[in-house]
Amino acid sequence: MGYGICLETWGDYALFSRPEMKVERVSYDVITPSAARGIIDSIYWKPAIVWRIDKVHVCNPVEFTNIRRNEVSSKISARSVDSVMNGAAKPLYINTNEDRQQRASMILKNVRYIIEAHFELTDKAGETDTIEKHYNIALRRMRKGQCYHQPCFGCREFPANFRLLEGDVPESGLIGEKDLGYMLYDMDFTDPENIKPMFFRAVMRNGIIDLSACEVVR
């Protein structure tokens, strides 16, 4: 844990979709660990390291609002891509005017989180991949506000601002314990042919969700 980081991130809106909602999008009450990891990955990602989320500090009270958005109702299949790459003469695009549909979403507003995380070396790390090297690069990028692509809160239209938090973590002001139920933890990519979701029981105590010793259910 000596090479951990503390990242503050905030934005106007967020949508961390519950998978059990099939038609309309409904957000979880707080950011999911996979979304938190995605924000850090957008800042600094390498095959040699993997980020682990330790704690999530919820700084603002949970507030919801409703919106309606236009979304595409289909996607390009892998079979179509393969056929075009093999010489098939057929269009490879989505006509948004024809495949567009309007969907309601219950999203979060005025969100602010503090993410405590650390990284571990993977089996793809080489001889020159040291913990100190990647740690210093990650700190430098976070201090300068650099990222590979704009981090977001669940959807690209909800950008996430971020800054490296150095020093003591401020208290959130949320008092008490709240059981948020089962939430998506992350996706298990161990078998690329059978990717499985992982869940955990989220409990927020005084605005903090501790993930360092949570039980993950597959």
Coordinates of N, CA and C in Angstrom, one line a residue, residues 17-119:
S17 N -25.0 2.1 -14.7 CA -26.3 1.3 -14.9 C -26.4 0.0 -14.2
R18 N -27.5 -0.2 -13.6 CA -27.8 -1.5 -13.0 C -28.1 -2.5 -14.0
P19 N -27.4 -3.7 -14.0 CA -27.7 -4.7 -15.1 C -29.0 -5.3 -15.0
E20 N -29.7 -5.3 -13.9 CA -31.0 -5.9 -13.7 C -32.1 -5.1 -14.4
M21 N -31.9 -3.9 -14.7 CA -32.9 -3.0 -15.4 C -32.7 -3.2 -16.9
K22 N -33.7 -3.8 -17.6 CA -33.6 -4.3 -19.0 C -34.0 -3.2 -20.0
V23 N -34.9 -2.3 -19.6 CA -35.5 -1.4 -20.6 C -34.9 0.0 -20.4
E24 N -35.2 0.6 -19.2 CA -34.7 1.9 -18.9 C -33.5 1.8 -18.1
R25 N -32.6 2.8 -18.2 CA -31.4 2.8 -17.4 C -31.6 3.4 -16.0
V26 N -31.2 2.7 -15.0 CA -31.2 3.2 -13.7 C -29.8 3.1 -13.1
S27 N -29.3 4.2 -12.5 CA -28.0 4.2 -11.9 C -27.9 3.6 -10.5
Y28 N -26.8 3.0 -10.2 CA -26.5 2.6 -8.8 C -26.4 3.9 -8.0
D29 N -26.5 3.8 -6.7 CA -26.4 5.0 -5.8 C -25.1 5.7 -5.9
V30 N -24.0 4.9 -6.1 CA -22.7 5.4 -6.1 C -21.9 4.8 -7.2
I31 N -20.7 5.3 -7.4 CA -19.8 4.7 -8.4 C -19.4 3.3 -8.1
T32 N -19.3 2.5 -9.2 CA -18.9 1.1 -9.0 C -17.4 1.0 -9.0
P33 N -16.8 -0.1 -8.4 CA -15.4 -0.2 -8.5 C -14.8 -0.3 -9.9
S34 N -15.6 -0.9 -10.8 CA -15.1 -1.1 -12.2 C -15.1 0.3 -12.9
A35 N -16.1 1.2 -12.6 CA -16.1 2.5 -13.1 C -14.9 3.4 -12.5
A36 N -14.7 3.2 -11.2 CA -13.5 3.9 -10.6 C -12.2 3.4 -11.2
R37 N -12.1 2.1 -11.5 CA -10.9 1.6 -12.1 C -10.8 2.2 -13.6
G38 N -11.9 2.3 -14.3 CA -11.9 2.8 -15.6 C -11.4 4.3 -15.7
I39 N -11.7 5.1 -14.7 CA -11.3 6.4 -14.6 C -9.8 6.5 -14.5
I40 N -9.2 5.6 -13.6 CA -7.8 5.6 -13.4 C -7.1 5.0 -14.6
D41 N -7.7 4.0 -15.3 CA -7.1 3.5 -16.5 C -7.0 4.5 -17.6
S42 N -8.0 5.4 -17.7 CA -8.0 6.4 -18.7 C -6.8 7.4 -18.5
I43 N -6.3 7.5 -17.2 CA -5.2 8.4 -16.9 C -3.9 7.7 -17.2
Y44 N -3.8 6.5 -16.7 CA -2.5 5.7 -16.8 C -2.8 4.2 -16.9
W45 N -2.6 3.6 -18.0 CA -2.9 2.2 -18.2 C -1.7 1.6 -18.9
K46 N -1.2 0.5 -18.5 CA -0.2 -0.3 -19.1 C -0.5 -1.8 -18.9
P47 N -0.2 -2.6 -19.9 CA -0.4 -4.1 -19.7 C 0.4 -4.7 -18.5
A48 N 1.5 -4.0 -18.1 CA 2.3 -4.5 -17.0 C 1.7 -4.3 -15.7
I49 N 0.7 -3.5 -15.5 CA 0.1 -3.2 -14.2 C -1.4 -3.4 -14.2
V50 N -2.0 -3.6 -13.1 CA -3.4 -3.6 -12.9 C -3.8 -2.8 -11.7
W51 N -4.8 -2.0 -11.8 CA -5.2 -1.1 -10.7 C -6.2 -1.9 -9.8
R52 N -6.1 -1.7 -8.5 CA -7.0 -2.2 -7.5 C -7.6 -1.1 -6.7
I53 N -8.9 -1.1 -6.6 CA -9.6 0.0 -5.8 C -9.7 -0.5 -4.4
D54 N -9.2 0.4 -3.5 CA -9.2 0.0 -2.0 C -10.4 0.6 -1.3
K55 N -10.7 1.9 -1.5 CA -11.8 2.6 -0.9 C -12.4 3.6 -1.8
V56 N -13.7 3.9 -1.6 CA -14.4 4.9 -2.3 C -15.0 5.9 -1.3
H57 N -14.7 7.1 -1.3 CA -15.2 8.1 -0.4 C -16.3 8.9 -1.2
V58 N -17.5 8.8 -0.7 CA -18.7 9.5 -1.3 C -18.7 10.9 -0.6
C59 N -18.4 11.9 -1.3 CA -18.3 13.3 -0.7 C -19.6 14.0 -0.7
N60 N -20.5 13.8 -1.7 CA -21.8 14.5 -1.8 C -22.9 13.6 -1.5
P61 N -24.0 14.1 -1.0 CA -25.2 13.3 -0.8 C -25.7 12.8 -2.1
V62 N -26.3 11.6 -2.1 CA -26.8 10.9 -3.3 C -28.1 11.6 -3.8
E63 N -28.0 12.1 -5.0 CA -29.1 12.8 -5.6 C -29.4 12.2 -7.0
F64 N -30.7 12.0 -7.3 CA -31.1 11.5 -8.6 C -31.8 12.5 -9.4
T65 N -31.8 12.4 -10.7 CA -32.7 13.1 -11.6 C -33.0 12.3 -12.8
N66 N -34.0 12.6 -13.6 CA -34.5 11.9 -14.7 C -34.2 12.6 -16.0
I67 N -33.7 12.0 -17.0 CA -33.5 12.5 -18.3 C -34.0 11.6 -19.4
R68 N -34.2 12.0 -20.6 CA -34.4 11.2 -21.8 C -33.3 11.4 -22.8
R69 N -32.8 10.3 -23.4 CA -31.7 10.4 -24.3 C -32.0 9.6 -25.6
N70 N -31.4 10.1 -26.7 CA -31.5 9.3 -27.9 C -30.3 8.3 -27.9
E71 N -30.6 7.0 -28.1 CA -29.6 6.0 -28.2 C -29.8 5.2 -29.4
V72 N -28.7 4.5 -29.9 CA -28.8 3.6 -31.0 C -29.3 2.3 -30.5
S73 N -30.1 1.6 -31.3 CA -30.7 0.4 -30.8 C -30.0 -0.9 -31.3
S74 N -29.0 -0.8 -32.0 CA -28.2 -1.9 -32.6 C -26.8 -1.6 -32.6
K75 N -26.0 -2.7 -32.9 CA -24.5 -2.5 -33.0 C -24.0 -3.4 -34.1
I76 N -22.9 -3.0 -34.6 CA -22.3 -3.8 -35.7 C -21.7 -5.1 -35.2
S77 N -22.1 -6.2 -35.8 CA -21.7 -7.5 -35.3 C -20.3 -7.9 -35.7
A78 N -19.7 -8.7 -34.9 CA -18.3 -9.2 -35.2 C -18.3 -10.0 -36.5
R79 N -19.4 -10.7 -36.8 CA -19.5 -11.4 -38.1 C -19.4 -10.5 -39.3
S80 N -20.1 -9.4 -39.2 CA -20.1 -8.4 -40.3 C -18.7 -7.8 -40.5
V81 N -18.1 -7.5 -39.4 CA -16.7 -7.0 -39.5 C -15.8 -8.0 -40.2
D82 N -15.9 -9.3 -39.8 CA -15.0 -10.3 -40.4 C -15.3 -10.5 -41.9
S83 N -16.6 -10.4 -42.2 CA -16.9 -10.6 -43.7 C -16.4 -9.5 -44.5
V84 N -16.5 -8.2 -44.0 CA -15.9 -7.1 -44.7 C -14.4 -7.2 -44.8
M85 N -13.8 -7.6 -43.8 CA -12.3 -7.7 -43.8 C -11.8 -8.8 -44.8
N86 N -12.7 -9.8 -45.0 CA -12.4 -10.8 -46.0 C -12.8 -10.5 -47.4
G87 N -13.3 -9.3 -47.6 CA -13.6 -8.9 -49.0 C -15.0 -8.7 -49.3
A88 N -16.0 -8.9 -48.4 CA -17.4 -8.8 -48.7 C -17.7 -7.3 -49.0
A89 N -18.5 -7.1 -50.1 CA -18.9 -5.8 -50.5 C -20.2 -5.4 -49.9
K90 N -20.2 -5.0 -48.6 CA -21.5 -4.6 -48.0 C -21.1 -3.4 -47.0
P91 N -22.1 -2.6 -46.7 CA -21.8 -1.4 -45.9 C -21.5 -1.9 -44.4
L92 N -20.7 -1.1 -43.8 CA -20.3 -1.4 -42.4 C -20.4 -0.1 -41.6
Y93 N -21.7 0.2 -41.3 CA -21.9 1.4 -40.5 C -23.3 1.3 -39.8
I94 N -23.6 2.2 -38.9 CA -24.9 2.2 -38.2 C -25.6 3.5 -38.7
N95 N -26.7 3.5 -39.2 CA -27.5 4.6 -39.6 C -28.3 5.1 -38.3
T96 N -27.8 6.1 -37.7 CA -28.4 6.6 -36.4 C -29.8 7.1 -36.6
N97 N -30.1 7.6 -37.8 CA -31.5 8.1 -38.1 C -32.5 6.9 -38.0
E98 N -32.1 5.8 -38.5 CA -33.0 4.6 -38.6 C -32.9 3.8 -37.3
D99 N -31.8 3.7 -36.6 CA -31.6 2.9 -35.4 C -31.7 3.6 -34.1
R100 N -32.2 4.8 -34.2 CA -32.3 5.6 -33.0 C -33.6 5.4 -32.2
Q101 N -33.4 5.4 -30.9 CA -34.6 5.2 -30.0 C -34.4 6.1 -28.8
Q102 N -35.5 6.5 -28.2 CA -35.4 7.4 -27.0 C -35.6 6.5 -25.8
R103 N -34.8 6.7 -24.8 CA -34.9 5.9 -23.6 C -34.7 6.9 -22.4
A104 N -35.5 6.6 -21.3 CA -35.4 7.3 -20.1 C -34.3 6.8 -19.2
S105 N -33.7 7.6 -18.5 CA -32.6 7.3 -17.6 C -32.7 8.0 -16.2
M106 N -32.5 7.2 -15.2 CA -32.5 7.8 -13.8 C -31.0 7.9 -13.5
I107 N -30.4 9.1 -13.4 CA -29.0 9.3 -13.3 C -28.7 10.1 -12.0
L108 N -27.4 10.1 -11.6 CA -27.0 10.8 -10.5 C -26.6 12.2 -10.9
K109 N -26.7 13.2 -10.0 CA -26.2 14.5 -10.3 C -25.4 15.0 -9.1
N110 N -24.5 16.0 -9.5 CA -23.6 16.6 -8.6 C -22.8 15.6 -7.8
V111 N -22.0 14.8 -8.5 CA -21.3 13.7 -7.8 C -19.8 14.2 -7.6
R112 N -19.3 13.6 -6.5 CA -17.9 13.9 -6.1 C -17.4 12.7 -5.3
Y113 N -16.3 12.1 -5.8 CA -15.8 10.9 -5.1 C -14.3 11.1 -4.9
I114 N -13.8 10.4 -3.9 CA -12.3 10.3 -3.7 C -12.0 8.8 -3.7
I115 N -11.2 8.4 -4.6 CA -10.8 7.0 -4.9 C -9.4 6.7 -4.4
E116 N -9.4 5.8 -3.5 CA -8.1 5.3 -3.0 C -7.8 4.0 -3.7
A117 N -6.6 3.9 -4.4 CA -6.3 2.7 -5.2 C -4.8 2.4 -5.1
H118 N -4.4 1.2 -5.5 CA -3.0 0.9 -5.7 C -2.9 0.0 -6.9
F119 N -1.7 -0.3 -7.4 CA -1.6 -1.2 -8.6 C -0.6 -2.3 -8.2

